[in-house]
N, CA, C and O atoms as a DFTB+ gen file, in Angstrom:
780 C
 N C O
     1  1       0.822      -1.193       0.000
     2  2       0.000       0.000       0.000
     3  2       0.871       1.264       0.000
     4  3       0.613       2.199      -0.758
     5  1       1.902       1.285       0.853
     6  2       2.745       2.479       0.948
     7  2       3.472       2.777      -0.350
     8  3       3.578       3.938      -0.745
     9  1       3.981       1.740      -1.028
    10  2       4.669       1.977      -2.296
    11  2       3.694       2.363      -3.398
    12  3       4.080       3.039      -4.351
    13  1       2.462       1.953      -3.287
    14  2       1.451       2.370      -4.263
    15  2       1.202       3.879      -4.154
    16  3       0.926       4.542      -5.153
    17  1       1.302       4.411      -2.937
    18  2       1.161       5.858      -2.754
    19  2       2.343       6.598      -3.377
    20  3       2.175       7.683      -3.932
    21  1       3.527       6.017      -3.286
    22  2       4.685       6.602      -3.958
    23  2       4.478       6.540      -5.462
    24  3       4.744       7.512      -6.169
    25  1       4.008       5.410      -5.950
    26  2       3.764       5.226      -7.383
    27  2       2.852       6.326      -7.928
    28  3       3.076       6.833      -9.027
    29  1       1.844       6.688      -7.173
    30  2       0.908       7.728      -7.612
    31  2       1.583       9.096      -7.740
    32  3       1.083       9.969      -8.449
    33  1       2.707       9.282      -7.062
    34  2       3.415      10.570      -7.100
    35  2       4.500      10.621      -8.173
    36  3       4.999      11.699      -8.496
    37  1       4.865       9.482      -8.722
    38  2       5.969       9.450      -9.680
    39  2       5.574      10.068     -11.017
    40  3       4.442       9.917     -11.476
    41  1       6.521      10.763     -11.630
    42  2       6.291      11.376     -12.940
    43  2       7.159      10.741     -14.024
    44  3       6.917      10.956     -15.212
    45  1       8.149       9.975     -13.639
    46  2       9.085       9.377     -14.583
    47  2       8.728       7.910     -14.793
    48  3       8.575       7.162     -13.827
    49  1       8.594       7.497     -16.061
    50  2       8.197       6.109     -16.373
    51  2       9.232       5.087     -15.927
    52  3       8.864       3.999     -15.482
    53  1      10.515       5.409     -16.037
    54  2      11.543       4.470     -15.594
    55  2      11.508       4.312     -14.075
    56  3      11.684       3.208     -13.561
    57  1      11.283       5.400     -13.365
    58  2      11.147       5.319     -11.908
    59  2       9.963       4.439     -11.548
    60  3      10.051       3.602     -10.649
    61  1       8.859       4.631     -12.250
    62  2       7.658       3.828     -11.999
    63  2       7.930       2.338     -12.278
    64  3       7.472       1.472     -11.531
    65  1       8.665       2.050     -13.338
    66  2       8.984       0.658     -13.669
    67  2       9.837       0.008     -12.570
    68  3       9.572      -1.128     -12.176
    69  1      10.855       0.721     -12.075
    70  2      11.690       0.173     -11.016
    71  2      10.914       0.001      -9.714
    72  3      11.215      -0.890      -8.919
    73  1       9.926       0.847      -9.500
    74  2       9.114       0.712      -8.297
    75  2       8.152      -0.474      -8.431
    76  3       8.104      -1.345      -7.561
    77  1       7.393      -0.499      -9.521
    78  2       6.374      -1.533      -9.690
    79  2       6.974      -2.911      -9.949
    80  3       6.606      -3.889      -9.298
    81  1       7.887      -2.981     -10.892
    82  2       8.403      -4.280     -11.334
    83  2       9.680      -4.691     -10.612
    84  3      10.145      -5.821     -10.757
    85  1      10.240      -3.778      -9.840
    86  2      11.404      -4.093      -9.026
    87  2      11.023      -4.175      -7.565
    88  3      10.854      -5.267      -7.022
    89  1      10.889      -3.030      -6.930
    90  2      10.675      -2.985      -5.479
    91  2       9.412      -3.716      -5.036
    92  3       9.460      -4.509      -4.095
    93  1       8.292      -3.466      -5.692
    94  2       7.046      -4.100      -5.258
    95  2       7.087      -5.622      -5.418
    96  3       6.616      -6.354      -4.548
    97  1       7.646      -6.091      -6.525
    98  2       7.773      -7.541      -6.716
    99  2       8.709      -8.145      -5.678
   100  3       8.436      -9.207      -5.119
   101  1       9.805      -7.460      -5.433
   102  2      10.776      -7.978      -4.469
   103  2      10.188      -8.069      -3.065
   104  3      10.457      -9.032      -2.347
   105  1       9.396      -7.088      -2.667
   106  2       8.767      -7.149      -1.342
   107  2       7.889      -8.388      -1.201
   108  3       7.870      -9.024      -0.148
   109  1       7.168      -8.728      -2.260
   110  2       6.330      -9.934      -2.226
   111  2       7.186     -11.184      -2.068
   112  3       6.849     -12.075      -1.289
   113  1       8.290     -11.251      -2.805
   114  2       9.177     -12.412      -2.726
   115  2       9.813     -12.499      -1.338
   116  3       9.906     -13.583      -0.761
   117  1      10.248     -11.359      -0.806
   118  2      10.862     -11.328       0.525
   119  2       9.892     -11.854       1.575
   120  3      10.259     -12.685       2.406
   121  1       8.675     -11.377       1.534
   122  2       7.682     -11.829       2.510
   123  2       7.341     -13.301       2.333
   124  3       7.156     -14.016       3.317
   125  1       7.257     -13.761       1.087
   126  2       6.981     -15.178       0.825
   127  2       8.130     -16.048       1.326
   128  3       7.897     -17.096       1.929
   129  1       9.360     -15.623       1.081
   130  2      10.518     -16.388       1.539
   131  2      10.552     -16.473       3.064
   132  3      10.824     -17.536       3.623
   133  1      10.279     -15.367       3.729
   134  2      10.325     -15.398       5.193
   135  2       9.258     -16.334       5.747
   136  3       9.509     -17.056       6.712
   137  1       8.079     -16.328       5.149
   138  2       7.036     -17.266       5.598
   139  2       7.445     -18.713       5.324
   140  3       7.161     -19.611       6.116
   141  1       8.108     -18.923       4.202
   142  2       8.523     -20.279       3.825
   143  2       9.543     -20.841       4.813
   144  3       9.506     -22.032       5.122
   145  1      10.442     -20.010       5.306
   146  2      11.421     -20.457       6.309
   147  2      10.689     -21.068       7.495
   148  3      11.057     -22.144       7.965
   149  1       9.652     -20.386       7.981
   150  2       8.935     -20.853       9.164
   151  2       7.998     -22.020       8.862
   152  3       7.640     -22.776       9.765
   153  1       7.599     -22.172       7.599
   154  2       6.777     -23.321       7.207
   155  2       7.621     -24.584       7.123
   156  3       7.251     -25.623       7.669
   157  1       8.749     -24.490       6.442
   158  2       9.630     -25.648       6.276
   159  2      10.302     -26.011       7.597
   160  3      10.505     -27.184       7.908
   161  1      10.641     -24.982       8.363
   162  2      11.418     -25.200       9.580
   163  2      10.780     -24.421      10.732
   164  3      11.281     -23.364      11.117
   165  1       9.679     -24.938      11.284
   166  2       9.032     -24.239      12.399
   167  2      10.026     -23.997      13.535
   168  3      10.900     -24.820      13.807
   169  1       9.871     -22.876      14.171
   170  2      10.817     -22.429      15.204
   171  2      11.031     -23.466      16.310
   172  3      12.153     -23.614      16.794
   173  1      10.021     -24.161      16.704
   174  2      10.133     -25.112      17.825
   175  2      10.306     -26.564      17.358
   176  3      10.130     -27.497      18.141
   177  1      10.642     -26.742      16.110
   178  2      10.839     -28.093      15.589
   179  2      11.957     -28.790      16.343
   180  3      12.989     -28.189      16.644
   181  1      11.743     -30.066      16.646
   182  2      12.737     -30.827      17.401
   183  2      13.300     -32.011      16.640
   184  3      14.151     -32.735      17.157
   185  1      12.836     -32.214      15.418
   186  2      13.343     -33.327      14.614
   187  2      14.277     -32.795      13.526
   188  3      14.197     -31.638      13.115
   189  1      15.152     -33.674      13.085
   190  2      16.127     -33.295      12.058
   191  2      15.432     -32.925      10.758
   192  3      14.370     -33.454      10.433
   193  1      16.039     -32.019      10.027
   194  2      15.545     -31.647       8.704
   195  2      16.041     -32.663       7.683
   196  3      17.167     -33.152       7.775
   197  1      15.199     -32.972       6.720
   198  2      15.613     -33.876       5.644
   199  2      16.545     -33.124       4.701
   200  3      16.633     -31.897       4.753
   201  1      17.237     -33.860       3.842
   202  2      18.113     -33.228       2.851
   203  2      17.307     -32.288       1.954
   204  3      17.767     -31.194       1.629
   205  1      16.098     -32.715       1.551
   206  2      15.253     -31.862       0.714
   207  2      14.867     -30.575       1.436
   208  3      14.851     -29.504       0.828
   209  1      14.556     -30.671       2.725
   210  2      14.198     -29.475       3.493
   211  2      15.390     -28.538       3.629
   212  3      15.250     -27.321       3.509
   213  1      16.567     -29.113       3.879
   214  2      17.774     -28.287       3.965
   215  2      18.054     -27.570       2.645
   216  3      18.393     -26.387       2.640
   217  1      17.913     -28.284       1.526
   218  2      18.141     -27.676       0.218
   219  2      17.103     -26.599      -0.067
   220  3      17.433     -25.538      -0.598
   221  1      15.855     -26.869       0.283
   222  2      14.813     -25.863       0.056
   223  2      15.092     -24.598       0.866
   224  3      14.925     -23.489       0.358
   225  1      15.509     -24.754       2.107
   226  2      15.822     -23.587       2.926
   227  2      16.994     -22.795       2.353
   228  3      16.991     -21.565       2.402
   229  1      17.977     -23.475       1.820
   230  2      19.099     -22.774       1.191
   231  2      18.620     -21.968      -0.014
   232  3      19.024     -20.819      -0.198
   233  1      17.759     -22.570      -0.832
   234  2      17.203     -21.862      -1.989
   235  2      16.406     -20.647      -1.529
   236  3      16.516     -19.570      -2.115
   237  1      15.609     -20.819      -0.488
   238  2      14.803     -19.719       0.054
   239  2      15.712     -18.600       0.568
   240  3      15.440     -17.426       0.319
   241  1      16.785     -18.948       1.277
   242  2      17.703     -17.924       1.780
   243  2      18.379     -17.163       0.644
   244  3      18.577     -15.951       0.737
   245  1      18.730     -17.862      -0.414
   246  2      19.355     -17.194      -1.558
   247  2      18.376     -16.212      -2.190
   248  3      18.740     -15.081      -2.510
   249  1      17.133     -16.649      -2.368
   250  2      16.112     -15.750      -2.923
   251  2      15.854     -14.580      -1.976
   252  3      15.709     -13.438      -2.412
   253  1      15.800     -14.871      -0.694
   254  2      15.531     -13.841       0.307
   255  2      16.597     -12.752       0.262
   256  3      16.276     -11.578       0.083
   257  1      17.864     -13.134       0.425
   258  2      18.921     -12.124       0.495
   259  2      19.207     -11.460      -0.844
   260  3      19.567     -10.284      -0.884
   261  1      19.053     -12.187      -1.927
   262  2      19.193     -11.558      -3.241
   263  2      18.151     -10.471      -3.451
   264  3      18.450      -9.417      -4.011
   265  1      16.939     -10.726      -3.007
   266  2      15.866      -9.748      -3.184
   267  2      15.907      -8.623      -2.162
   268  3      15.530      -7.496      -2.484
   269  1      16.353      -8.893      -0.937
   270  2      16.497      -7.803       0.034
   271  2      17.544      -6.814      -0.484
   272  3      17.325      -5.603      -0.462
   273  1      18.672      -7.331      -0.947
   274  2      19.708      -6.450      -1.499
   275  2      19.196      -5.727      -2.742
   276  3      19.387      -4.521      -2.896
   277  1      18.545      -6.480      -3.625
   278  2      18.005      -5.893      -4.854
   279  2      16.980      -4.805      -4.587
   280  3      16.890      -3.833      -5.336
   281  1      16.208      -4.967      -3.522
   282  2      15.211      -3.956      -3.172
   283  2      15.880      -2.623      -2.860
   284  3      15.388      -1.570      -3.266
   285  1      17.001      -2.664      -2.141
   286  2      17.687      -1.406      -1.841
   287  2      18.165      -0.740      -3.134
   288  3      18.111       0.484      -3.257
   289  1      18.626      -1.529      -4.083
   290  2      19.029      -0.978      -5.384
   291  2      17.833      -0.417      -6.137
   292  3      17.920       0.665      -6.718
   293  1      16.715      -1.140      -6.133
   294  2      15.527      -0.653      -6.835
   295  2      15.072       0.693      -6.303
   296  3      14.707       1.576      -7.080
   297  1      15.089       0.862      -4.983
   298  2      14.685       2.140      -4.400
   299  2      15.640       3.254      -4.843
   300  3      15.205       4.373      -5.112
   301  1      16.915       2.955      -4.916
   302  2      17.885       3.950      -5.384
   303  2      17.608       4.336      -6.833
   304  3      17.671       5.515      -7.183
   305  1      17.303       3.360      -7.672
   306  2      17.024       3.661      -9.081
   307  2      15.739       4.464      -9.235
   308  3      15.648       5.317     -10.118
   309  1      14.754       4.205      -8.397
   310  2      13.527       5.012      -8.428
   311  2      13.889       6.481      -8.203
   312  3      13.462       7.360      -8.953
   313  1      14.676       6.731      -7.168
   314  2      15.072       8.104      -6.862
   315  2      15.937       8.690      -7.970
   316  3      15.763       9.852      -8.337
   317  1      16.851       7.918      -8.499
   318  2      17.724       8.396      -9.558
   319  2      16.925       8.855     -10.774
   320  3      17.172       9.934     -11.312
   321  1      15.976       8.042     -11.202
   322  2      15.183       8.414     -12.372
   323  2      14.214       9.553     -12.075
   324  3      14.075      10.481     -12.872
   325  1      13.550       9.478     -10.932
   326  2      12.554      10.500     -10.605
   327  2      13.200      11.865     -10.375
   328  3      12.630      12.889     -10.750
   329  1      14.360      11.887      -9.774
   330  2      15.013      13.161      -9.451
   331  2      16.069      13.557     -10.486
   332  3      16.652      14.637     -10.399
   333  1      16.312      12.683     -11.459
   334  2      17.286      12.950     -12.523
   335  2      18.636      13.381     -11.946
   336  3      19.137      14.469     -12.231
   337  1      19.204      12.499     -11.130
   338  2      20.457      12.809     -10.437
   339  2      21.667      12.928     -11.363
   340  3      22.676      13.516     -10.975
   341  1      21.587      12.390     -12.564
   342  2      22.701      12.479     -13.519
   343  2      23.987      11.839     -12.987
   344  3      25.081      12.370     -13.180
   345  1      23.843      10.707     -12.323
   346  2      25.010       9.983     -11.807
   347  2      25.337       8.811     -12.717
   348  3      24.456       8.239     -13.359
   349  1      26.612       8.465     -12.763
   350  2      27.028       7.250     -13.448
   351  2      26.439       6.058     -12.692
   352  3      26.326       6.098     -11.467
   353  1      26.072       5.021     -13.397
   354  2      25.399       3.868     -12.778
   355  2      26.207       3.241     -11.643
   356  3      25.624       2.651     -10.733
   357  1      27.522       3.353     -11.677
   358  2      28.328       2.770     -10.606
   359  2      28.257       3.572      -9.306
   360  3      28.810       3.158      -8.287
   361  1      27.571       4.728      -9.344
   362  2      27.400       5.552      -8.147
   363  2      25.957       5.529      -7.629
   364  3      25.603       6.302      -6.739
   365  1      25.132       4.644      -8.187
   366  2      23.726       4.594      -7.784
   367  2      23.518       3.469      -6.781
   368  3      23.692       2.293      -7.102
   369  1      23.151       3.839      -5.587
   370  2      22.892       2.903      -4.497
   371  2      22.651       3.698      -3.231
   372  3      23.316       4.707      -2.996
   373  1      21.717       3.262      -2.419
   374  2      21.352       4.010      -1.218
   375  2      22.540       4.273      -0.303
   376  3      22.566       5.280       0.406
   377  1      23.520       3.376      -0.313
   378  2      24.639       3.513       0.614
   379  2      25.921       4.039      -0.033
   380  3      26.972       4.059       0.608
   381  1      25.845       4.460      -1.279
   382  2      26.995       5.117      -1.903
   383  2      27.022       6.567      -1.440
   384  3      26.006       7.261      -1.487
   385  1      28.169       7.011      -1.002
   386  2      28.311       8.336      -0.386
   387  2      27.766       9.448      -1.288
   388  3      26.994      10.298      -0.842
   389  1      28.164       9.433      -2.524
   390  2      27.748      10.490      -3.462
   391  2      26.237      10.480      -3.662
   392  3      25.597      11.532      -3.664
   393  1      25.680       9.306      -3.828
   394  2      24.231       9.178      -4.021
   395  2      23.488       9.626      -2.768
   396  3      22.534      10.402      -2.838
   397  1      23.936       9.130      -1.633
   398  2      23.258       9.430      -0.367
   399  2      23.242      10.924      -0.085
   400  3      22.295      11.430       0.517
   401  1      24.278      11.633      -0.513
   402  2      24.344      13.075      -0.258
   403  2      23.228      13.843      -0.966
   404  3      22.947      14.987      -0.610
   405  1      22.595      13.230      -1.956
   406  2      21.516      13.876      -2.711
   407  2      20.134      13.614      -2.103
   408  3      19.131      14.156      -2.566
   409  1      20.096      12.789      -1.074
   410  2      18.814      12.412      -0.480
   411  2      18.387      13.402       0.594
   412  3      19.180      14.213       1.074
   413  1      17.127      13.313       0.952
   414  2      16.575      14.110       2.034
   415  2      17.409      13.854       3.295
   416  3      17.731      12.702       3.584
   417  1      17.764      14.894       4.049
   418  2      18.610      14.709       5.240
   419  2      18.054      13.697       6.254
   420  3      18.823      12.970       6.884
   421  1      16.735      13.645       6.414
   422  2      16.157      12.678       7.352
   423  2      16.397      11.242       6.877
   424  3      16.661      10.346       7.679
   425  1      16.301      11.038       5.555
   426  2      16.547       9.699       5.027
   427  2      18.030       9.361       5.131
   428  3      18.382       8.221       5.436
   429  1      18.900      10.330       4.884
   430  2      20.336      10.119       5.064
   431  2      20.629       9.681       6.499
   432  3      21.367       8.724       6.732
   433  1      20.042      10.394       7.446
   434  2      20.257      10.057       8.861
   435  2      19.756       8.657       9.184
   436  3      20.409       7.906       9.909
   437  1      18.594       8.311       8.642
   438  2      18.074       6.962       8.869
   439  2      19.046       5.922       8.285
   440  3      19.396       4.954       8.961
   441  1      19.478       6.119       7.046
   442  2      20.394       5.168       6.418
   443  2      21.685       5.024       7.229
   444  3      22.254       3.936       7.323
   445  1      22.133       6.134       7.811
   446  2      23.344       6.073       8.652
   447  2      23.161       5.121       9.829
   448  3      24.125       4.496      10.272
   449  1      21.944       5.004      10.338
   450  2      21.698       4.094      11.465
   451  2      21.668       2.640      11.018
   452  3      21.689       1.740      11.857
   453  1      21.620       2.397       9.733
   454  2      21.568       1.029       9.196
   455  2      22.782       0.686       8.337
   456  3      22.756      -0.287       7.584
   457  1      23.842       1.481       8.448
   458  2      25.048       1.244       7.643
   459  2      25.686      -0.096       7.973
   460  3      26.056      -0.835       7.060
   461  1      25.824      -0.430       9.250
   462  2      26.417      -1.720       9.634
   463  2      25.571      -2.873       9.125
   464  3      26.106      -3.855       8.610
   465  1      24.258      -2.765       9.263
   466  2      23.369      -3.821       8.758
   467  2      23.602      -4.022       7.268
   468  3      23.706      -5.157       6.802
   469  1      23.684      -2.931       6.521
   470  2      23.845      -3.050       5.077
   471  2      25.210      -3.632       4.706
   472  3      25.286      -4.616       3.971
   473  1      26.280      -3.031       5.210
   474  2      27.629      -3.434       4.777
   475  2      28.110      -4.737       5.420
   476  3      28.654      -5.603       4.735
   477  1      27.914      -4.873       6.712
   478  2      28.469      -6.024       7.430
   479  2      27.586      -7.264       7.387
   480  3      28.048      -8.365       7.685
   481  1      26.344      -7.097       7.024
   482  2      25.424      -8.234       7.014
   483  2      24.860      -8.453       5.606
   484  3      25.182      -9.445       4.952
   485  1      24.031      -7.538       5.152
   486  2      23.333      -7.741       3.880
   487  2      24.291      -7.872       2.707
   488  3      24.195      -8.821       1.929
   489  1      25.198      -6.945       2.575
   490  2      26.143      -7.001       1.450
   491  2      27.031      -8.235       1.546
   492  3      27.344      -8.853       0.528
   493  1      27.439      -8.597       2.749
   494  2      28.252      -9.806       2.924
   495  2      27.498     -11.054       2.467
   496  3      28.056     -11.902       1.772
   497  1      26.228     -11.163       2.860
   498  2      25.451     -12.337       2.462
   499  2      25.182     -12.337       0.964
   500  3      25.269     -13.380       0.316
   501  1      24.859     -11.190       0.423
   502  2      24.616     -11.102      -1.020
   503  2      25.890     -11.449      -1.795
   504  3      25.841     -12.183      -2.782
   505  1      27.026     -10.920      -1.344
   506  2      28.295     -11.221      -2.013
   507  2      28.665     -12.692      -1.870
   508  3      29.232     -13.285      -2.787
   509  1      28.348     -13.276      -0.729
   510  2      28.605     -14.695      -0.527
   511  2      27.812     -15.522      -1.529
   512  3      28.347     -16.446      -2.142
   513  1      26.551     -15.192      -1.691
   514  2      25.689     -15.908      -2.644
   515  2      26.218     -15.758      -4.063
   516  3      26.258     -16.730      -4.817
   517  1      26.623     -14.548      -4.429
   518  2      27.010     -14.259      -5.807
   519  2      28.445     -14.633      -6.148
   520  3      28.727     -15.040      -7.275
   521  1      29.357     -14.498      -5.184
   522  2      30.772     -14.586      -5.531
   523  2      31.585     -15.597      -4.739
   524  3      32.665     -16.000      -5.172
   525  1      31.075     -16.012      -3.581
   526  2      31.900     -16.863      -2.728
   527  2      31.162     -18.161      -2.415
   528  3      30.602     -18.792      -3.312
   529  1      31.160     -18.552      -1.166
   530  2      30.494     -19.769      -0.723
   531  2      29.033     -19.427      -0.440
   532  3      28.765     -18.551       0.382
   533  1      28.079     -20.093      -1.098
   534  2      26.676     -19.748      -0.869
   535  2      26.226     -20.089       0.548
   536  3      26.786     -20.966       1.205
   537  1      25.208     -19.377       0.995
   538  2      24.644     -19.639       2.312
   539  2      24.148     -21.075       2.395
   540  3      23.674     -21.632       1.405
   541  1      24.257     -21.662       3.560
   542  2      23.764     -23.018       3.749
   543  2      23.335     -23.199       5.196
   544  3      23.686     -22.409       6.072
   545  1      22.581     -24.242       5.422
   546  2      22.148     -24.616       6.767
   547  2      22.735     -25.985       7.064
   548  3      22.434     -26.949       6.360
   549  1      23.570     -26.087       8.096
   550  2      24.153     -27.398       8.421
   551  2      23.080     -28.352       8.949
   552  3      22.141     -27.917       9.617
   553  1      23.212     -29.636       8.658
   554  2      22.200     -30.603       9.100
   555  2      22.199     -30.821      10.609
   556  3      21.201     -31.267      11.174
   557  1      23.316     -30.506      11.261
   558  2      23.404     -30.673      12.714
   559  2      24.572     -29.848      13.235
   560  3      25.411     -29.371      12.472
   561  1      24.603     -29.694      14.544
   562  2      25.715     -29.028      15.206
   563  2      26.324     -29.968      16.223
   564  3      25.714     -30.969      16.600
   565  1      27.514     -29.650      16.662
   566  2      28.186     -30.478      17.664
   567  2      28.572     -29.584      18.840
   568  3      29.213     -28.548      18.663
   569  1      28.176     -29.999      20.036
   570  2      28.489     -29.226      21.237
   571  2      29.952     -29.439      21.624
   572  3      30.652     -30.258      21.030
   573  1      30.389     -28.702      22.610
   574  2      31.762     -28.858      23.109
   575  2      31.983     -30.257      23.678
   576  3      33.121     -30.722      23.746
   577  1      30.915     -30.929      24.085
   578  2      31.004     -32.299      24.619
   579  2      30.806     -33.350      23.531
   580  3      30.553     -34.518      23.830
   581  1      30.920     -32.936      22.269
   582  2      30.750     -33.823      21.114
   583  2      29.358     -34.446      21.018
   584  3      29.202     -35.557      20.513
   585  1      28.366     -33.733      21.500
   586  2      26.983     -34.184      21.348
   587  2      26.405     -33.531      20.096
   588  3      26.674     -32.365      19.807
   589  1      25.616     -34.292      19.367
   590  2      24.994     -33.785      18.146
   591  2      23.705     -33.055      18.505
   592  3      22.892     -33.549      19.287
   593  1      23.534     -31.869      17.918
   594  2      22.316     -31.085      18.101
   595  2      21.539     -31.106      16.791
   596  3      22.040     -30.670      15.755
   597  1      20.308     -31.618      16.847
   598  2      19.439     -31.604      15.672
   599  2      18.077     -31.128      16.111
   600  3      17.592     -31.590      17.144
   601  1      17.444     -30.252      15.407
   602  2      18.023     -29.479      14.305
   603  2      18.935     -28.382      14.833
   604  3      18.955     -28.076      16.025
   605  1      19.669     -27.815      13.929
   606  2      20.671     -26.805      14.270
   607  2      20.293     -25.521      13.529
   608  3      20.693     -25.347      12.378
   609  1      19.537     -24.622      14.154
   610  2      18.917     -23.504      13.430
   611  2      19.849     -22.326      13.150
   612  3      19.578     -21.203      13.574
   613  1      20.931     -22.579      12.444
   614  2      21.846     -21.508      12.053
   615  2      22.081     -21.602      10.551
   616  3      21.778     -22.613       9.918
   617  1      22.625     -20.527      10.000
   618  2      23.082     -20.604       8.625
   619  2      24.330     -19.770       8.490
   620  3      24.598     -18.874       9.291
   621  1      25.097     -20.087       7.447
   622  2      26.413     -19.500       7.299
   623  2      26.780     -19.425       5.832
   624  3      26.200     -20.108       4.987
   625  1      27.766     -18.573       5.547
   626  2      28.317     -18.499       4.200
   627  2      29.620     -19.257       4.080
   628  3      30.117     -19.452       2.971
   629  1      30.188     -19.692       5.202
   630  2      31.457     -20.408       5.158
   631  2      31.720     -21.090       6.495
   632  3      31.441     -20.527       7.554
   633  1      32.245     -22.280       6.441
   634  2      32.646     -22.973       7.658
   635  2      33.924     -22.329       8.202
   636  3      34.111     -22.223       9.414
   637  1      34.792     -21.906       7.297
   638  2      36.102     -21.392       7.670
   639  2      36.003     -20.122       8.518
   640  3      36.694     -19.994       9.529
   641  1      35.138     -19.175       8.103
   642  2      35.094     -17.913       8.846
   643  2      34.350     -18.036      10.169
   644  3      34.431     -17.146      11.016
   645  1      33.627     -19.136      10.347
   646  2      32.961     -19.389      11.615
   647  2      31.779     -18.476      11.903
   648  3      31.217     -18.532      12.997
   649  1      31.390     -17.642      10.954
   650  2      30.262     -16.743      11.160
   651  2      28.957     -17.480      10.883
   652  3      28.748     -18.025       9.800
   653  1      28.110     -17.482      11.862
   654  2      26.795     -18.080      11.680
   655  2      25.746     -17.101      12.181
   656  3      26.042     -16.194      12.960
   657  1      24.518     -17.298      11.724
   658  2      23.392     -16.484      12.160
   659  2      22.278     -17.418      12.590
   660  3      22.049     -18.463      11.981
   661  1      21.598     -17.026      13.637
   662  2      20.428     -17.791      14.047
   663  2      19.348     -17.560      12.993
   664  3      18.932     -16.427      12.750
   665  1      18.916     -18.618      12.392
   666  2      18.037     -18.544      11.229
   667  2      16.771     -17.745      11.477
   668  3      16.553     -16.726      10.822
   669  1      15.944     -18.174      12.391
   670  2      14.628     -17.574      12.574
   671  2      14.715     -16.117      13.021
   672  3      14.044     -15.249      12.464
   673  1      15.533     -15.860      14.015
   674  2      15.661     -14.500      14.525
   675  2      16.227     -13.540      13.500
   676  3      15.778     -12.398      13.404
   677  1      17.223     -13.998      12.721
   678  2      17.829     -13.105      11.735
   679  2      16.879     -12.808      10.589
   680  3      16.808     -11.668      10.129
   681  1      16.151     -13.806      10.122
   682  2      15.182     -13.566       9.048
   683  2      14.129     -12.560       9.510
   684  3      13.779     -11.641       8.769
   685  1      13.624     -12.732      10.732
   686  2      12.645     -11.776      11.260
   687  2      13.245     -10.377      11.366
   688  3      12.604      -9.399      10.980
   689  1      14.457     -10.273      11.882
   690  2      15.105      -8.962      12.017
   691  2      15.294      -8.305      10.657
   692  3      15.113      -7.095      10.524
   693  1      15.653      -9.087       9.652
   694  2      15.862      -8.524       8.317
   695  2      14.547      -8.089       7.676
   696  3      14.506      -7.076       6.978
   697  1      13.482      -8.839       7.905
   698  2      12.167      -8.435       7.386
   699  2      11.744      -7.117       8.036
   700  3      11.256      -6.214       7.356
   701  1      11.928      -7.012       9.333
   702  2      11.582      -5.774      10.043
   703  2      12.419      -4.613       9.505
   704  3      11.892      -3.529       9.257
   705  1      13.708      -4.838       9.329
   706  2      14.597      -3.774       8.851
   707  2      14.231      -3.328       7.448
   708  3      14.178      -2.126       7.187
   709  1      13.978      -4.251       6.542
   710  2      13.683      -3.848       5.161
   711  2      12.327      -3.151       5.086
   712  3      12.155      -2.226       4.292
   713  1      11.368      -3.578       5.896
   714  2      10.074      -2.891       5.904
   715  2      10.198      -1.490       6.492
   716  3       9.545      -0.557       6.024
   717  1      11.030      -1.344       7.510
   718  2      11.281      -0.025       8.082
   719  2      11.977       0.872       7.059
   720  3      11.637       2.049       6.932
   721  1      12.948       0.321       6.331
   722  2      13.646       1.086       5.308
   723  2      12.669       1.579       4.246
   724  3      12.736       2.734       3.824
   725  1      11.765       0.709       3.817
   726  2      10.752       1.101       2.823
   727  2       9.862       2.201       3.397
   728  3       9.558       3.172       2.704
   729  1       9.444       2.062       4.647
   730  2       8.629       3.104       5.288
   731  2       9.351       4.447       5.292
   732  3       8.758       5.473       4.959
   733  1      10.620       4.444       5.666
   734  2      11.390       5.696       5.729
   735  2      11.601       6.278       4.332
   736  3      11.560       7.496       4.161
   737  1      11.824       5.438       3.345
   738  2      11.920       5.873       1.947
   739  2      10.641       6.603       1.543
   740  3      10.688       7.696       0.979
   741  1       9.508       5.989       1.838
   742  2       8.209       6.586       1.482
   743  2       7.975       7.893       2.227
   744  3       7.528       8.881       1.644
   745  1       8.276       7.888       3.505
   746  2       8.028       9.064       4.337
   747  2       8.976      10.214       4.011
   748  3       8.524      11.333       3.768
   749  1      10.269       9.957       4.004
   750  2      11.238      11.030       3.876
   751  2      11.468      11.499       2.441
   752  3      11.758      12.675       2.217
   753  1      11.345      10.610       1.483
   754  2      11.605      11.003       0.099
   755  2      10.340      11.393      -0.665
   756  3      10.421      12.128      -1.649
   757  1       9.164      10.911      -0.224
   758  2       7.935      11.189      -0.968
   759  2       6.804      11.691      -0.098
   760  3       5.679      11.842      -0.573
   761  1       7.081      11.953       1.169
   762  2       6.075      12.472       2.091
   763  2       4.819      11.588       2.107
   764  3       3.691      12.080       2.155
   765  1       5.048      10.281       2.065
   766  2       3.973       9.296       2.122
   767  2       4.157       8.521       3.422
   768  3       5.221       7.953       3.668
   769  1       3.151       8.501       4.225
   770  2       3.226       7.809       5.512
   771  2       2.552       6.454       5.369
   772  3       1.567       6.311       4.645
   773  1       3.100       5.450       6.076
   774  2       2.506       4.116       6.010
   775  2       1.134       4.116       6.664
   776  3       0.824       4.909       7.553
   777  1       0.333       3.182       6.173
   778  2      -1.048       3.074       6.642
   779  2      -1.117       2.248       7.884
   780  3      -2.202       2.044       8.429
């Protein structure tokens, strides 16, 4: 609903295309993926996941993070086309310094509060999917006492770096963050308040 209000204010056809066919579609996929995580792997599940369930969750995570990252790009392109920023494409992105300097100060301030989330989490996961070791969910974990834990609700981009995220909590946090980002985009850049 909130992005539809932005759509009604747009005057540039390319901006409208990136909003409708980029951002709006991605939001649907993001929400579907987050629901799918909890359907395939309910939070209180106590039995091991099958190989098919593990593979499905990996596919869902790839779609989820690819679209969360893509959504931030789509919003930047909407602004670029609508405001005719005249920037080279390699400078278009909500978190690029030059691009961000052209945004409403309130939106800049909001983005500053989410810089770590974007660079240290979202971009890392997106880059892992695209360029390095794809995200995966291990079938089990091992405690310090060599006991097997099943299921093991974490996911990671690499065994070597030892970085893992709690699956359910992180997906929820990312959904909340991306929805908040969309709200702030609508409010600060287009004076549209969420319903």
